[in-house]
XYZ file of C-alpha atoms in Angstrom:
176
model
C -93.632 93.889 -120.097
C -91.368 94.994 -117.475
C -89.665 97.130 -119.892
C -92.510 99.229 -120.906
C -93.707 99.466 -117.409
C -90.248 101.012 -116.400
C -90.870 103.594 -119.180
C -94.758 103.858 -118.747
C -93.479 104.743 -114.791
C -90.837 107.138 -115.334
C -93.540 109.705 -114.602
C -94.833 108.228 -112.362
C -92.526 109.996 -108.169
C -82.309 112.483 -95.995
C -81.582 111.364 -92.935
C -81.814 114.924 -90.034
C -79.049 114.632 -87.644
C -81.320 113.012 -84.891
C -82.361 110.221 -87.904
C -85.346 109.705 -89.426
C -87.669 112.684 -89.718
C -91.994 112.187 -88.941
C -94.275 113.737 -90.911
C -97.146 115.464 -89.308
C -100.682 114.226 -89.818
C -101.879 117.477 -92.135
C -98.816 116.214 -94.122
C -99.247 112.872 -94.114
C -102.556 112.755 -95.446
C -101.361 115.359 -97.979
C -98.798 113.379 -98.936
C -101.343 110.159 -99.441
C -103.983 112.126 -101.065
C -101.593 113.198 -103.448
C -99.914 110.550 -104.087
C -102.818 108.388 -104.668
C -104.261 110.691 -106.757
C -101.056 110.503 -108.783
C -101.237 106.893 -109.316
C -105.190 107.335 -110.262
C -104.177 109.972 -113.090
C -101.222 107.220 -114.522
C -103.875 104.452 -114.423
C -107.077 106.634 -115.782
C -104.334 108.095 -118.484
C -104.486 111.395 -117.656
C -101.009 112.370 -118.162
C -101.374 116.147 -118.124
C -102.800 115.468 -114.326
C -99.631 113.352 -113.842
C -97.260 115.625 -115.364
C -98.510 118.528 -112.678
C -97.343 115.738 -109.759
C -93.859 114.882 -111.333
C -91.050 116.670 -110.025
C -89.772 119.683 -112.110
C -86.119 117.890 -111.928
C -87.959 115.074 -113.791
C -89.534 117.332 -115.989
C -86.700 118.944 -116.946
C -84.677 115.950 -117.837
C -87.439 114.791 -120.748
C -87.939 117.844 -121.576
C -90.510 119.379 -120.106
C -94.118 119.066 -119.930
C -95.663 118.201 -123.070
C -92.541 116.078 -123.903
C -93.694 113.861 -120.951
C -97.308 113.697 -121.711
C -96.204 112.838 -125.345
C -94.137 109.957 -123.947
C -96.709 108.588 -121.730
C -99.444 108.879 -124.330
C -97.019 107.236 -126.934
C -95.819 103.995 -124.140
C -99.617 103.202 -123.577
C -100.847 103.069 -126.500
C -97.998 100.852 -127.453
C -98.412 98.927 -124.373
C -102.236 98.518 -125.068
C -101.187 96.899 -128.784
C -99.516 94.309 -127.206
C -102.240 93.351 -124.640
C -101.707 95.016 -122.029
C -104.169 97.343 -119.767
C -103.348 99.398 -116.538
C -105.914 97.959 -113.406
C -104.843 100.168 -110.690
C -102.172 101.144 -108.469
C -102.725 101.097 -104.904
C -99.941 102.854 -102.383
C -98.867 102.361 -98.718
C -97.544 103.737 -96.072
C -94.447 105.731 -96.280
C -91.417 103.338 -95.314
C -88.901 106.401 -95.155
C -89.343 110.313 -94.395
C -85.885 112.142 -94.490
C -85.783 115.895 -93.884
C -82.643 117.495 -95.902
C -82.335 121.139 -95.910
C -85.614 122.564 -96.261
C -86.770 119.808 -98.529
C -88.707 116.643 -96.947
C -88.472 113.158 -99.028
C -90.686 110.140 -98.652
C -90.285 106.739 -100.030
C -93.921 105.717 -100.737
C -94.000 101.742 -102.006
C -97.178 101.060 -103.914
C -98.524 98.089 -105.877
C -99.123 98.310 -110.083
C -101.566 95.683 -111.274
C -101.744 95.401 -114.982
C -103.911 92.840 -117.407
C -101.411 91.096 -119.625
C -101.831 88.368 -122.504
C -100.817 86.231 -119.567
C -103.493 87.030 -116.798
C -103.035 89.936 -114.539
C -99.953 91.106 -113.023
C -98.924 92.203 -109.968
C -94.957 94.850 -109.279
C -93.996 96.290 -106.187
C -93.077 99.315 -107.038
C -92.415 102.681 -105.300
C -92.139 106.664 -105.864
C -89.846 109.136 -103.605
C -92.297 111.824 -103.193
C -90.865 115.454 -102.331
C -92.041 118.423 -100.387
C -90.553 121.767 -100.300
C -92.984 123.534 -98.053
C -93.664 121.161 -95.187
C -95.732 118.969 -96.564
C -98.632 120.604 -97.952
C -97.274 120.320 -101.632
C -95.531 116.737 -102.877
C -93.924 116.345 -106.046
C -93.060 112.796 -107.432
C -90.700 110.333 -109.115
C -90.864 106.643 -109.755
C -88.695 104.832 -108.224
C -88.854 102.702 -111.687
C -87.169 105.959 -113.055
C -84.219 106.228 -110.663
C -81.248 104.014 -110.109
C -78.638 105.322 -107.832
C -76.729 106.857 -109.897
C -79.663 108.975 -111.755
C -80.873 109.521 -107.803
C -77.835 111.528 -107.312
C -78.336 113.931 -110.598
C -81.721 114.250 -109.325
C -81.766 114.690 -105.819
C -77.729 115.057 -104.957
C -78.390 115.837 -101.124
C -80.186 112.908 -100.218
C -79.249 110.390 -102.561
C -76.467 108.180 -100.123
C -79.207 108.171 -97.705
C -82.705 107.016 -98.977
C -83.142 103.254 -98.079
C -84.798 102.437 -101.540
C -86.664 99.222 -101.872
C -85.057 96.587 -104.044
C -86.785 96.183 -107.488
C -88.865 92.741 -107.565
C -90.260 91.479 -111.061
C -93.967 91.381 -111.638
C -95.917 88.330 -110.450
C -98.785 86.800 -111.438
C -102.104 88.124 -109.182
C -103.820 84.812 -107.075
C -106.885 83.297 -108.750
C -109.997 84.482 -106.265
């Protein structure tokens, strides 16, 4: 399961020299609205809505647009044949907002649930979002997508310094 979830997420996505930047409240409820509405899109299925919130880095590396709606259509269908169905995702509060150059990252943790042949499952799981215009426009990547080392072919600048949360394996959701 955690396997396809990785690939299912793919789509799904800097420190200033005073520290931590803050973003403003037009852009923090930007960046919520968008990113919950990203995580609605990967749960309803709607990949072409997804694909418009990935990052254009991202994009690039699968191949562009339609290869990453053809990949996401292809991983749930597969993951549906083996029993398993998207619930919802549900995201927090920012833990990190790093300003680097005139770009603006945000670690955004979030929660996947998932029915499995098993009962339903709860991962932790995260996306880095990314502004480039102060936080009126956010463009994502899952962290299931991005290990350090693809962090720095992605986003070079601010790799060594986003505090990434440490991956956790699903866990069963508590009986009511």
């Amino acid at each position: 399961m955690k396997v396809i979830l990785t690939t299912i997420l793919i789509s799904m996505t800097a420190a200033t020299a005073a520290g931590q930047a803050r973003l403003g409240a037009a852009a923090a409820a930007q960046l919520k609205a968008q990113a919950d509405e990203c995580g609605r899109a990967f749960v309803e299925g709607d990949f072409a809505r997804l694909a418009d919130y990935t990052h254009p880095k991202l994009l690039a590396k699968v191949g562009g647009r339609e290869q990453l709606i053809a990949f996401l259509r292809q991983g749930v269908a597969e993951m549906k044949a083996q029993g398993f169905e998207l619930l919802s995702y549900v995201n927090e509060a920012p833990t990190q907002v790093l300003n680097v150059g005139r770009e603006t990252y945000a670690v955004v943790p979030g929660k996947l649930r998932a029915r499995t042949p098993g009962g339903v499952m709860v991962s932790e799981t995260y996306m880095i979002g990314v502004s480039a215009d102060g936080g009126r426009r956010w463009k994502f990547v899952s962290g299931s997508s991005v290990d350090p080392a693809k962090l720095k072919i992605l986003f070079p600048a601010a790799a060594g310094r986003l505090r990434l949360p440490a991956e956790k394996p699903p866990v069963p959701e508590p009986a009511p």
